[in-house]
Short mmCIF file of C-alpha atoms and ligand atoms in Angstrom, two decimals:
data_model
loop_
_atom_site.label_atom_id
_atom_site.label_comp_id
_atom_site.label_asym_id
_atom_site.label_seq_id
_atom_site.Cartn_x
_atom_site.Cartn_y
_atom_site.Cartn_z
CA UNK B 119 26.42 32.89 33.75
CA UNK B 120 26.26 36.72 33.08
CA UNK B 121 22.23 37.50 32.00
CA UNK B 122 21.63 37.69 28.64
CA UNK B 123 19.39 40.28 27.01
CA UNK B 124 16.68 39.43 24.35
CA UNK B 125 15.25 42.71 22.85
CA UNK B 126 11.40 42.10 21.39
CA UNK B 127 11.04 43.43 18.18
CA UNK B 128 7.34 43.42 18.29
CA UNK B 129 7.88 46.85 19.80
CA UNK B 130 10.30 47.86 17.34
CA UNK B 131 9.52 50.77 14.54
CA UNK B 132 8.72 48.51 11.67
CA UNK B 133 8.56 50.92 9.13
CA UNK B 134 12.45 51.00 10.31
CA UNK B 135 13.03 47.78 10.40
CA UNK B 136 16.52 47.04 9.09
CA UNK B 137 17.49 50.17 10.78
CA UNK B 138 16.43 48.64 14.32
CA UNK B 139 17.93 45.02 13.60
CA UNK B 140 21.21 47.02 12.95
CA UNK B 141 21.04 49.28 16.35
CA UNK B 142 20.28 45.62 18.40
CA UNK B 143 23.64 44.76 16.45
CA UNK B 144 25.43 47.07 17.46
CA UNK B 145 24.32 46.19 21.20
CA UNK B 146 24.94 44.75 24.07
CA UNK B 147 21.90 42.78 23.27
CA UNK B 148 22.49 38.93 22.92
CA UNK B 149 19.62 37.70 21.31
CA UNK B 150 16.93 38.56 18.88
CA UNK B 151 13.15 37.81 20.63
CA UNK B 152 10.50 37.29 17.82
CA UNK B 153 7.20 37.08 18.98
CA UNK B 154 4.85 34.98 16.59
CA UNK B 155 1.30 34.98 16.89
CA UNK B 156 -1.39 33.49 15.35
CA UNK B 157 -4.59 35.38 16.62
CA UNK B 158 -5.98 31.92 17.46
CA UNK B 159 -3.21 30.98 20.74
CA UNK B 160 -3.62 34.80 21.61
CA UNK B 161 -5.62 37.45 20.79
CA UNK B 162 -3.27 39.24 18.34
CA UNK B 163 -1.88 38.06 15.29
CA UNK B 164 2.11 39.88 14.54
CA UNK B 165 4.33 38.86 11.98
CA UNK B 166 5.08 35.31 9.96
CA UNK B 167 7.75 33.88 7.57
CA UNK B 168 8.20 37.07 4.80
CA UNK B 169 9.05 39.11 7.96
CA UNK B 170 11.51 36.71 9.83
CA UNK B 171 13.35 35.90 6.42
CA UNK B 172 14.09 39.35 6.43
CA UNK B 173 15.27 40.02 10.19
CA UNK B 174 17.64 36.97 9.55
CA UNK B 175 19.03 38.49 6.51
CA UNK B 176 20.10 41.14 8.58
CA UNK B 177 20.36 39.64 12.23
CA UNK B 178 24.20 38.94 13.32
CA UNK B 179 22.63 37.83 17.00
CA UNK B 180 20.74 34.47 17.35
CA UNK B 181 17.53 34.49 16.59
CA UNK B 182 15.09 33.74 19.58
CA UNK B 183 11.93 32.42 18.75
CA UNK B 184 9.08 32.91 20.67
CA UNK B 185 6.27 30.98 18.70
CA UNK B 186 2.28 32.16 20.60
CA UNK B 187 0.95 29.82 17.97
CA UNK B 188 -1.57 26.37 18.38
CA UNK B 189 -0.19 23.18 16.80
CA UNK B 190 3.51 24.53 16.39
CA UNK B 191 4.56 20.98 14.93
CA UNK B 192 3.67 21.97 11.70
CA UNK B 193 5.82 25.16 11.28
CA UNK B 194 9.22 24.08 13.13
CA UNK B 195 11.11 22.75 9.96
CA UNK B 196 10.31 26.19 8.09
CA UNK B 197 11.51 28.25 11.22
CA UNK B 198 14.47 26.32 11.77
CA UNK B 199 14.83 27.19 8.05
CA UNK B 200 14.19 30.74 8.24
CA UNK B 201 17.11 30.93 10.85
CA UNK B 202 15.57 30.00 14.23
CA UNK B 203 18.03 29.25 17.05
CA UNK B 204 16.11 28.95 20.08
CA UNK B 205 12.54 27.41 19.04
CA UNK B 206 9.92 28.26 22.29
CA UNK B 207 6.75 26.72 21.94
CA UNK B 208 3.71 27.33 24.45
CA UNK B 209 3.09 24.28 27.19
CA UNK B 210 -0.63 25.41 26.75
CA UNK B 211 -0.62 24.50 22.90
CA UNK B 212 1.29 21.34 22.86
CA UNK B 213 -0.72 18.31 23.37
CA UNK B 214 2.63 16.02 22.77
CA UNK B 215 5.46 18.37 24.17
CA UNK B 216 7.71 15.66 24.46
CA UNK B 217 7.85 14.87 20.95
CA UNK B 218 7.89 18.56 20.19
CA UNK B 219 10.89 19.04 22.09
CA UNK B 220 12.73 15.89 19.99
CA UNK B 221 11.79 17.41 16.65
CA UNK B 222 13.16 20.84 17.80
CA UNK B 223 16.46 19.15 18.93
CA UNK B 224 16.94 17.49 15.80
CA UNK B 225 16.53 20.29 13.87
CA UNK B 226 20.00 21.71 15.44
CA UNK B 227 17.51 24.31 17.63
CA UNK B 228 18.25 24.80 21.43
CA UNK B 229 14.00 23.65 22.24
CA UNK B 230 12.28 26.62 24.89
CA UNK B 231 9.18 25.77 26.48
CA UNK B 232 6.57 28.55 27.62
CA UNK B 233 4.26 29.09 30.71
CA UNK B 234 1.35 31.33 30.92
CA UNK B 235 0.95 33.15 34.04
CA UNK B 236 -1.72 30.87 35.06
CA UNK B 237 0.27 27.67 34.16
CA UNK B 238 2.14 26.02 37.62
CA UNK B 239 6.14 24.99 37.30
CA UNK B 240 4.89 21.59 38.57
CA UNK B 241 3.61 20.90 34.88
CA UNK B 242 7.28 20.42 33.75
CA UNK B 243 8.47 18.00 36.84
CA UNK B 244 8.79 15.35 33.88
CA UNK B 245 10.19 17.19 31.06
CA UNK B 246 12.46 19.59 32.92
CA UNK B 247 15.26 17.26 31.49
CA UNK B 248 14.66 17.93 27.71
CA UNK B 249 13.88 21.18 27.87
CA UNK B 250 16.99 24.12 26.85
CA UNK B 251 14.83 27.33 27.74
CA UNK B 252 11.92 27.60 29.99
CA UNK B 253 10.06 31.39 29.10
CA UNK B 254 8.17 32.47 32.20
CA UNK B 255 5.17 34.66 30.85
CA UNK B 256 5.37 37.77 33.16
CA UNK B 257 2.18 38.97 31.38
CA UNK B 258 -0.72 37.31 29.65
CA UNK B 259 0.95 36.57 26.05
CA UNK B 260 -0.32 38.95 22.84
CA UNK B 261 1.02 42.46 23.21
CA UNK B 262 4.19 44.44 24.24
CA UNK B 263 3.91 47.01 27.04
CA UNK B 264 1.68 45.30 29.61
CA UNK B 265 2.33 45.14 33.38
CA UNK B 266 4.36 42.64 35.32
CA UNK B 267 2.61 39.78 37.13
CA UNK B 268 4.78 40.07 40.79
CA UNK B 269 3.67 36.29 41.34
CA UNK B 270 6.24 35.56 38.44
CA UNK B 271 9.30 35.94 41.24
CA UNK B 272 7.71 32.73 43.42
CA UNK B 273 7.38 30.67 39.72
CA UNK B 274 10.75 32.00 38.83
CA UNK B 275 12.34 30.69 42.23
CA UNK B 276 10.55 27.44 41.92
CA UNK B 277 11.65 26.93 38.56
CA UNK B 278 15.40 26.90 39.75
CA UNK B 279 14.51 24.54 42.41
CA UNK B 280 13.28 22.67 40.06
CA UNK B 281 16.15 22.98 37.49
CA UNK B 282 18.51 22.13 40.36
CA UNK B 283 16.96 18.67 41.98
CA UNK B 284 16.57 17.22 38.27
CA UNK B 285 20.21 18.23 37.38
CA UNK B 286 18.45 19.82 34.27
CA UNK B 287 20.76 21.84 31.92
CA UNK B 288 17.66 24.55 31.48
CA UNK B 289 17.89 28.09 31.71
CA UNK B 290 15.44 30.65 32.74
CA UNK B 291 14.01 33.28 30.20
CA UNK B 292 11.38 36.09 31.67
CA UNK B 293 9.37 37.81 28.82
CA UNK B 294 6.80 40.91 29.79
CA UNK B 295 6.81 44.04 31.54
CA UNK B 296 10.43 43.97 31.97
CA UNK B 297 12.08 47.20 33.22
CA UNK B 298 15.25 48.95 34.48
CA UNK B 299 13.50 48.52 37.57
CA UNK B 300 13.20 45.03 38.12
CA UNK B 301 15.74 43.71 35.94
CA UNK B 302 18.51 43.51 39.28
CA UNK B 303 15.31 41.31 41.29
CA UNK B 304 14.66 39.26 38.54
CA UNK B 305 18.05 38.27 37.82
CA UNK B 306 18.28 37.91 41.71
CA UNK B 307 15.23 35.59 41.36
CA UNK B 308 17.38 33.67 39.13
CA UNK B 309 16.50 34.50 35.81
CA UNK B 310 19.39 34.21 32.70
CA UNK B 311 17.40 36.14 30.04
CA UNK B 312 15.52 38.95 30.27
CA UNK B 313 12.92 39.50 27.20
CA UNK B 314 12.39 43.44 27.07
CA UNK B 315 9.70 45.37 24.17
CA UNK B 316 8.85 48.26 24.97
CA UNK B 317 11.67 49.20 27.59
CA UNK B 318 13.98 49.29 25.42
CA UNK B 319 12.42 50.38 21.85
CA UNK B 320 9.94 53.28 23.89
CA UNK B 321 13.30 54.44 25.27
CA UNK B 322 14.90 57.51 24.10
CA UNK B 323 18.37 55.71 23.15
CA UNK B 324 17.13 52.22 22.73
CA UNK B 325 21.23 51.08 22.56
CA UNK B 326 21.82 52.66 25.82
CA UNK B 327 18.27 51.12 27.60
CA UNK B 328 20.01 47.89 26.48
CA UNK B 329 23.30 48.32 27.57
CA UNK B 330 21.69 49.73 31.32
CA UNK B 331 19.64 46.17 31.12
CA UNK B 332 23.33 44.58 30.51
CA UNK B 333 24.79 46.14 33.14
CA UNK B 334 21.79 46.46 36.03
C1 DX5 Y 506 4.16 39.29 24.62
C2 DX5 Y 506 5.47 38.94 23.98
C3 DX5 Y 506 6.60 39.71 24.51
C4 DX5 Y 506 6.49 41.20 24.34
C5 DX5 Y 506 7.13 41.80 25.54
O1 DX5 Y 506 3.21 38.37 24.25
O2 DX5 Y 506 5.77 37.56 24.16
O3 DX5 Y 506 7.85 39.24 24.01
O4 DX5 Y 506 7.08 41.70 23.18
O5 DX5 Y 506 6.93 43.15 25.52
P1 DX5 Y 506 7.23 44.08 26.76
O6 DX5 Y 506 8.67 43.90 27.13
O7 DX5 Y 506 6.91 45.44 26.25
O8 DX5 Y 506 6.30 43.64 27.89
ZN1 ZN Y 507 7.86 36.91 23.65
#
């Protein structure tokens, strides 16, 4: 499949916010990445329901939720309601992912699972199977414009090992520190999504930054 591009609009001008939903629009972009964080999963706390009601009011791109929240079993109804399409919850803050997955499924949401830099592929040997959308951390999870981990290439190419002996259906999202500089490796790596924050709304012509990630 071509990549797909996921602009993070917890680097987005929020002041201007119906302004910057309409430019990702107008895009190349393919999905919208919402970061949610509860200052208790991660040390920042960003944006909750009042917020993403609005970005779906507006959003003509599937929403792509990125939830950096402990016990996320107890919000997925309400963001399946406030217009999630992709539901990722955190490996690190699921104690029954399995489960999780099922209720995310049955909600009508494609189910994404996370991994923290220090988390190993091997943890999802026996959920591979159920899983839509694995997110590879490429930074510690919390805030936009932080560097890229280079170990995430060797998780990234084990991943797709993975993916491939289980026959698993999942693709492979990469969220931090994403550039127009290693955009072509990662996708080389074997990455289908590429989360991007602050390369593409610290850009000059954000639209453009996103159609160069399109295109890389
Ligand atoms: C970080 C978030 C990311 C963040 C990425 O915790 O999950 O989605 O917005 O920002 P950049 O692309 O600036 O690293
Ligand atoms: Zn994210």
């Amino acid at each position: 499949m071509k990549h797909l591009i996921a602009p993070s609009l917890l680097s987005a001008d929020f002041s201007e916010l119906k302004k910057e939903i309409e430019m990702v629009n107008h895009s190349q972009a393919d999905w919208f990445h919402i970061d949610v964080m509860d200052g208790v999963f991660v040390p920042n706390i960003s944006f909750g329901f009042p917020v993403l009601k609005y970005i779906h009011k507006y959003a003509e791109k599937p929403l792509d939720v990125h939830l950096m929240i402990i016990e996320p079993d107890r919000y997925l109804q309400r963001f399946k309601e406030t217009g999630a399409h992709v539901i990722t919850v955190h490996y690190e803050a699921c104690t029954h992912l399995h489960r999780t997955l099922q209720v995310i499924k049955n909600l009508g949401c494609k189910a994404g699972v996370s991994l923290n830099p220090h988390t190993p592929i091997s943890v999802l040997e026996d959920i591979i199977a159920e899983i839509d959308v694995v997110l590879i951390m490429a930074v510690n999870p919390g805030y936009g414009g932080q560097k890229f981990i280079q170990r995430s290439y060797e998780k990234i190419k084990t991943l797709n090992k993975l993916i491939k002996n289980r026959n698993s259906d999942a693709i492979i999202e990469v969220d931090g520190g994403v550039t127009l500089d290693n955009a072509r490796p990662l996708i080389d790596a074997g990455v289908d999504v590429l989360v991007a924050g602050n390369t593409v709304f610290g850009s000059e012509n954000p639209e453009d930054t996103i159609r160069k990630l399109k295109e890389v």
